[in-house]
Amino acid sequence: SIERLDIFQTDIFPSSKTFFFTPIALSYTHPFFSYNPNIWEKKVGEVQLNEMRGKLSKAKVDLELKIVQQFLSCFLSQVSCEMILQEIEDLDSICKVKKQLFDIGRTTKAELLRLELNRRRKANSYRLELVKLKNNIRTLFLSTGIEHVEGLEIIFKEPSEEFYIKNIDVDALKVVD
């Protein structure tokens, strides 16, 4: 737009003509009390961002809890396997003593058969617990994303009561008859 300002001659000022030129005029009008999509998107975006951050932190906590639970189930299975093996060794030593007592006539054949049956039951429960341990280890590996590890042994340190993981070959664990 072009504007012209004429100043007529006075006692103090001479006459003059001034031109004002504005090459581009941009204007933006928006009523105060109507919908403004830009402001609304900013407010909604902040709320959505906070909501997504909350969901992300909850998902992280859920994943950590799942992994800790699977780790502890592996640990409990391993401890159970070790306890059953100890019980089998104890039954073996009791069977040896009972056989010696049977040879000298101090115990019955039924007592020997009962001990042998208990030993075989413990051996079967050891096999089942070993399968449970292998499944727990595989589940732990799948949930953590570990692709190729030969095995896992969870070791409990008595003085400091800390857990740590050691690589072993799970398939090479001994199986008791």
PDB file of C-alpha atoms in Angstrom:
ATOM      1  CA  SER A   1       0.000   0.000   0.000  1.00  0.00           C
ATOM      2  CA  ILE A   2       1.105   3.575  -0.646  1.00  0.00           C
ATOM      3  CA  GLU A   3       0.190   6.550   1.523  1.00  0.00           C
ATOM      4  CA  ARG A   4       0.811  10.237   0.929  1.00  0.00           C
ATOM      5  CA  LEU A   5       1.099  12.863   3.620  1.00  0.00           C
ATOM      6  CA  ASP A   6       0.818  16.526   2.607  1.00  0.00           C
ATOM      7  CA  ILE A   7       1.955  19.200   5.011  1.00  0.00           C
ATOM      8  CA  PHE A   8       0.862  22.683   4.091  1.00  0.00           C
ATOM      9  CA  GLN A   9       3.068  25.663   4.559  1.00  0.00           C
ATOM     10  CA  THR A  10       2.868  27.409   7.878  1.00  0.00           C
ATOM     11  CA  ASP A  11       4.873  30.191   9.541  1.00  0.00           C
ATOM     12  CA  ILE A  12       7.140  27.631  11.133  1.00  0.00           C
ATOM     13  CA  PHE A  13       7.272  24.799   8.555  1.00  0.00           C
ATOM     14  CA  PRO A  14       7.600  24.851   4.799  1.00  0.00           C
ATOM     15  CA  SER A  15       5.222  22.718   2.736  1.00  0.00           C
ATOM     16  CA  SER A  16       6.179  19.115   2.056  1.00  0.00           C
ATOM     17  CA  LYS A  17       4.922  15.868   0.593  1.00  0.00           C
ATOM     18  CA  THR A  18       5.837  12.529   2.130  1.00  0.00           C
ATOM     19  CA  PHE A  19       5.095   9.089   0.728  1.00  0.00           C
ATOM     20  CA  PHE A  20       4.918   5.917   2.811  1.00  0.00           C
ATOM     21  CA  PHE A  21       5.205   2.561   1.118  1.00  0.00           C
ATOM     22  CA  THR A  22       4.517  -0.913   2.618  1.00  0.00           C
ATOM     23  CA  PRO A  23       5.355  -3.610   0.073  1.00  0.00           C
ATOM     24  CA  ILE A  24       3.729  -6.529   1.946  1.00  0.00           C
ATOM     25  CA  ALA A  25       1.109  -6.494   4.640  1.00  0.00           C
ATOM     26  CA  LEU A  26       0.328  -9.644   6.559  1.00  0.00           C
ATOM     27  CA  SER A  27      -2.309  -9.859   9.159  1.00  0.00           C
ATOM     28  CA  TYR A  28      -3.693 -12.682  11.256  1.00  0.00           C
ATOM     29  CA  THR A  29      -6.847 -12.279  13.237  1.00  0.00           C
ATOM     30  CA  HIS A  30      -8.320 -14.813  15.588  1.00  0.00           C
ATOM     31  CA  PRO A  31     -11.064 -14.283  18.091  1.00  0.00           C
ATOM     32  CA  PHE A  32     -10.161 -14.887  21.757  1.00  0.00           C
ATOM     33  CA  PHE A  33     -12.955 -17.296  22.646  1.00  0.00           C
ATOM     34  CA  SER A  34     -12.929 -19.629  19.667  1.00  0.00           C
ATOM     35  CA  TYR A  35     -11.121 -22.887  18.894  1.00  0.00           C
ATOM     36  CA  ASN A  36      -7.406 -22.561  18.136  1.00  0.00           C
ATOM     37  CA  PRO A  37      -6.004 -25.871  16.789  1.00  0.00           C
ATOM     38  CA  ASN A  38      -2.363 -24.864  17.313  1.00  0.00           C
ATOM     39  CA  ILE A  39      -2.755 -24.185  21.017  1.00  0.00           C
ATOM     40  CA  TRP A  40      -4.903 -27.297  21.445  1.00  0.00           C
ATOM     41  CA  GLU A  41      -2.306 -29.519  19.736  1.00  0.00           C
ATOM     42  CA  LYS A  42       0.416 -28.195  22.044  1.00  0.00           C
ATOM     43  CA  LYS A  43      -1.623 -28.941  25.158  1.00  0.00           C
ATOM     44  CA  VAL A  44      -2.724 -32.379  23.964  1.00  0.00           C
ATOM     45  CA  GLY A  45       0.808 -33.195  22.820  1.00  0.00           C
ATOM     46  CA  GLU A  46       2.241 -32.497  26.271  1.00  0.00           C
ATOM     47  CA  VAL A  47      -0.393 -34.709  27.915  1.00  0.00           C
ATOM     48  CA  GLN A  48       0.221 -37.519  25.414  1.00  0.00           C
ATOM     49  CA  LEU A  49       3.979 -37.272  25.959  1.00  0.00           C
ATOM     50  CA  ASN A  50       3.584 -37.548  29.738  1.00  0.00           C
ATOM     51  CA  GLU A  51       1.200 -40.473  29.296  1.00  0.00           C
ATOM     52  CA  MET A  52       3.649 -42.311  27.019  1.00  0.00           C
ATOM     53  CA  ARG A  53       6.520 -41.698  29.461  1.00  0.00           C
ATOM     54  CA  GLY A  54       4.381 -43.230  32.222  1.00  0.00           C
ATOM     55  CA  LYS A  55       3.551 -46.258  30.061  1.00  0.00           C
ATOM     56  CA  LEU A  56       7.221 -46.703  29.169  1.00  0.00           C
ATOM     57  CA  SER A  57       8.350 -46.609  32.788  1.00  0.00           C
ATOM     58  CA  LYS A  58       5.596 -49.068  33.755  1.00  0.00           C
ATOM     59  CA  ALA A  59       6.647 -51.409  30.946  1.00  0.00           C
ATOM     60  CA  LYS A  60      10.276 -51.229  32.141  1.00  0.00           C
ATOM     61  CA  VAL A  61       9.262 -52.050  35.715  1.00  0.00           C
ATOM     62  CA  ASP A  62       7.066 -54.939  34.528  1.00  0.00           C
ATOM     63  CA  LEU A  63       9.920 -56.351  32.442  1.00  0.00           C
ATOM     64  CA  GLU A  64      12.383 -56.058  35.331  1.00  0.00           C
ATOM     65  CA  LEU A  65       9.913 -57.781  37.665  1.00  0.00           C
ATOM     66  CA  LYS A  66       9.337 -60.588  35.156  1.00  0.00           C
ATOM     67  CA  ILE A  67      13.069 -61.186  34.712  1.00  0.00           C
ATOM     68  CA  VAL A  68      13.699 -61.164  38.476  1.00  0.00           C
ATOM     69  CA  GLN A  69      10.864 -63.648  39.011  1.00  0.00           C
ATOM     70  CA  GLN A  70      12.235 -65.944  36.304  1.00  0.00           C
ATOM     71  CA  PHE A  71      15.736 -65.639  37.728  1.00  0.00           C
ATOM     72  CA  LEU A  72      14.455 -66.600  41.180  1.00  0.00           C
ATOM     73  CA  SER A  73      12.487 -69.544  39.760  1.00  0.00           C
ATOM     74  CA  CYS A  74      15.730 -70.742  38.119  1.00  0.00           C
ATOM     75  CA  PHE A  75      17.512 -70.350  41.429  1.00  0.00           C
ATOM     76  CA  LEU A  76      14.822 -72.263  43.319  1.00  0.00           C
ATOM     77  CA  SER A  77      14.875 -75.071  40.747  1.00  0.00           C
ATOM     78  CA  GLN A  78      18.650 -75.294  41.004  1.00  0.00           C
ATOM     79  CA  VAL A  79      18.549 -75.372  44.812  1.00  0.00           C
ATOM     80  CA  SER A  80      15.854 -78.033  44.662  1.00  0.00           C
ATOM     81  CA  CYS A  81      18.019 -80.136  42.317  1.00  0.00           C
ATOM     82  CA  GLU A  82      20.966 -79.835  44.679  1.00  0.00           C
ATOM     83  CA  MET A  83      18.818 -80.806  47.666  1.00  0.00           C
ATOM     84  CA  ILE A  84      17.409 -83.843  45.877  1.00  0.00           C
ATOM     85  CA  LEU A  85      20.923 -84.943  44.878  1.00  0.00           C
ATOM     86  CA  GLN A  86      22.008 -84.643  48.502  1.00  0.00           C
ATOM     87  CA  GLU A  87      18.995 -86.714  49.579  1.00  0.00           C
ATOM     88  CA  ILE A  88      19.883 -89.370  46.991  1.00  0.00           C
ATOM     89  CA  GLU A  89      23.458 -89.511  48.290  1.00  0.00           C
ATOM     90  CA  ASP A  90      22.125 -89.839  51.834  1.00  0.00           C
ATOM     91  CA  LEU A  91      19.789 -92.651  50.765  1.00  0.00           C
ATOM     92  CA  ASP A  92      22.703 -94.392  49.026  1.00  0.00           C
ATOM     93  CA  SER A  93      24.762 -94.341  52.199  1.00  0.00           C
ATOM     94  CA  ILE A  94      21.776 -95.547  54.263  1.00  0.00           C
ATOM     95  CA  CYS A  95      21.202 -98.347  51.736  1.00  0.00           C
ATOM     96  CA  LYS A  96      24.833 -99.465  52.080  1.00  0.00           C
ATOM     97  CA  VAL A  97      24.510 -99.573  55.861  1.00  0.00           C
ATOM     98  CA  LYS A  98      21.171-101.415  55.661  1.00  0.00           C
ATOM     99  CA  LYS A  99      22.658-103.980  53.258  1.00  0.00           C
ATOM    100  CA  GLN A 100      25.443-104.638  55.727  1.00  0.00           C
ATOM    101  CA  LEU A 101      22.873-104.962  58.499  1.00  0.00           C
ATOM    102  CA  PHE A 102      20.795-107.294  56.318  1.00  0.00           C
ATOM    103  CA  ASP A 103      23.861-109.471  55.720  1.00  0.00           C
ATOM    104  CA  ILE A 104      24.302-109.963  59.440  1.00  0.00           C
ATOM    105  CA  GLY A 105      20.549-110.393  60.022  1.00  0.00           C
ATOM    106  CA  ARG A 106      19.702-107.090  61.727  1.00  0.00           C
ATOM    107  CA  THR A 107      17.165-105.713  59.184  1.00  0.00           C
ATOM    108  CA  THR A 108      14.522-107.073  56.825  1.00  0.00           C
ATOM    109  CA  LYS A 109      14.310-107.341  53.083  1.00  0.00           C
ATOM    110  CA  ALA A 110      11.212-105.077  53.153  1.00  0.00           C
ATOM    111  CA  GLU A 111      13.272-102.288  54.733  1.00  0.00           C
ATOM    112  CA  LEU A 112      15.876-102.580  51.946  1.00  0.00           C
ATOM    113  CA  LEU A 113      13.154-102.522  49.270  1.00  0.00           C
ATOM    114  CA  ARG A 114      11.504 -99.498  50.901  1.00  0.00           C
ATOM    115  CA  LEU A 115      14.811 -97.591  50.858  1.00  0.00           C
ATOM    116  CA  GLU A 116      15.451 -98.567  47.232  1.00  0.00           C
ATOM    117  CA  LEU A 117      11.940 -97.418  46.302  1.00  0.00           C
ATOM    118  CA  ASN A 118      12.530 -94.078  48.050  1.00  0.00           C
ATOM    119  CA  ARG A 119      15.806 -93.690  46.172  1.00  0.00           C
ATOM    120  CA  ARG A 120      14.146 -94.316  42.814  1.00  0.00           C
ATOM    121  CA  ARG A 121      11.366 -91.843  43.653  1.00  0.00           C
ATOM    122  CA  LYS A 122      13.979 -89.235  44.495  1.00  0.00           C
ATOM    123  CA  ALA A 123      15.806 -89.991  41.231  1.00  0.00           C
ATOM    124  CA  ASN A 124      12.558 -89.457  39.289  1.00  0.00           C
ATOM    125  CA  SER A 125      11.823 -86.237  41.139  1.00  0.00           C
ATOM    126  CA  TYR A 126      15.393 -85.113  40.338  1.00  0.00           C
ATOM    127  CA  ARG A 127      14.803 -85.739  36.630  1.00  0.00           C
ATOM    128  CA  LEU A 128      11.558 -83.766  36.761  1.00  0.00           C
ATOM    129  CA  GLU A 129      13.211 -80.904  38.628  1.00  0.00           C
ATOM    130  CA  LEU A 130      16.067 -80.924  36.102  1.00  0.00           C
ATOM    131  CA  VAL A 131      13.585 -80.574  33.236  1.00  0.00           C
ATOM    132  CA  LYS A 132      11.892 -77.752  35.159  1.00  0.00           C
ATOM    133  CA  LEU A 133      15.275 -76.043  35.616  1.00  0.00           C
ATOM    134  CA  LYS A 134      16.065 -76.296  31.890  1.00  0.00           C
ATOM    135  CA  ASN A 135      12.649 -74.858  30.996  1.00  0.00           C
ATOM    136  CA  ASN A 136      13.086 -72.010  33.482  1.00  0.00           C
ATOM    137  CA  ILE A 137      16.510 -71.224  32.047  1.00  0.00           C
ATOM    138  CA  ARG A 138      15.181 -71.202  28.476  1.00  0.00           C
ATOM    139  CA  THR A 139      12.303 -68.953  29.532  1.00  0.00           C
ATOM    140  CA  LEU A 140      14.749 -66.600  31.225  1.00  0.00           C
ATOM    141  CA  PHE A 141      16.919 -66.493  28.107  1.00  0.00           C
ATOM    142  CA  LEU A 142      13.943 -65.827  25.841  1.00  0.00           C
ATOM    143  CA  SER A 143      12.641 -62.995  28.010  1.00  0.00           C
ATOM    144  CA  THR A 144      16.052 -61.306  28.279  1.00  0.00           C
ATOM    145  CA  GLY A 145      16.903 -61.725  24.611  1.00  0.00           C
ATOM    146  CA  ILE A 146      20.024 -63.824  25.215  1.00  0.00           C
ATOM    147  CA  GLU A 147      20.321 -65.954  22.111  1.00  0.00           C
ATOM    148  CA  HIS A 148      23.231 -68.348  22.505  1.00  0.00           C
ATOM    149  CA  VAL A 149      24.386 -69.395  25.931  1.00  0.00           C
ATOM    150  CA  GLU A 150      25.207 -72.987  26.727  1.00  0.00           C
ATOM    151  CA  GLY A 151      23.730 -72.953  30.208  1.00  0.00           C
ATOM    152  CA  LEU A 152      23.117 -71.158  33.406  1.00  0.00           C
ATOM    153  CA  GLU A 153      24.057 -71.943  36.966  1.00  0.00           C
ATOM    154  CA  ILE A 154      22.863 -69.673  39.713  1.00  0.00           C
ATOM    155  CA  ILE A 155      25.284 -69.578  42.619  1.00  0.00           C
ATOM    156  CA  PHE A 156      24.277 -68.332  46.054  1.00  0.00           C
ATOM    157  CA  LYS A 157      27.115 -66.775  48.040  1.00  0.00           C
ATOM    158  CA  GLU A 158      26.521 -67.318  51.747  1.00  0.00           C
ATOM    159  CA  PRO A 159      28.374 -64.411  53.417  1.00  0.00           C
ATOM    160  CA  SER A 160      27.072 -61.560  51.271  1.00  0.00           C
ATOM    161  CA  GLU A 161      23.886 -63.291  50.118  1.00  0.00           C
ATOM    162  CA  GLU A 162      24.367 -62.190  46.514  1.00  0.00           C
ATOM    163  CA  PHE A 163      23.378 -63.967  43.336  1.00  0.00           C
ATOM    164  CA  TYR A 164      25.428 -64.230  40.202  1.00  0.00           C
ATOM    165  CA  ILE A 165      25.268 -66.176  36.956  1.00  0.00           C
ATOM    166  CA  LYS A 166      27.828 -68.637  35.694  1.00  0.00           C
ATOM    167  CA  ASN A 167      27.827 -70.273  32.262  1.00  0.00           C
ATOM    168  CA  ILE A 168      27.558 -74.078  32.265  1.00  0.00           C
ATOM    169  CA  ASP A 169      26.315 -76.708  29.879  1.00  0.00           C
ATOM    170  CA  VAL A 170      22.758 -77.495  30.998  1.00  0.00           C
ATOM    171  CA  ASP A 171      22.504 -80.643  28.868  1.00  0.00           C
ATOM    172  CA  ALA A 172      25.608 -82.068  30.521  1.00  0.00           C
ATOM    173  CA  LEU A 173      24.081 -82.009  34.026  1.00  0.00           C
ATOM    174  CA  LYS A 174      24.277 -85.462  35.520  1.00  0.00           C
ATOM    175  CA  VAL A 175      21.183 -87.640  35.531  1.00  0.00           C
ATOM    176  CA  VAL A 176      20.831 -90.135  38.352  1.00  0.00           C
ATOM    177  CA  ASP A 177      19.488 -93.629  37.642  1.00  0.00           C
TER     178      ASP A 177
END
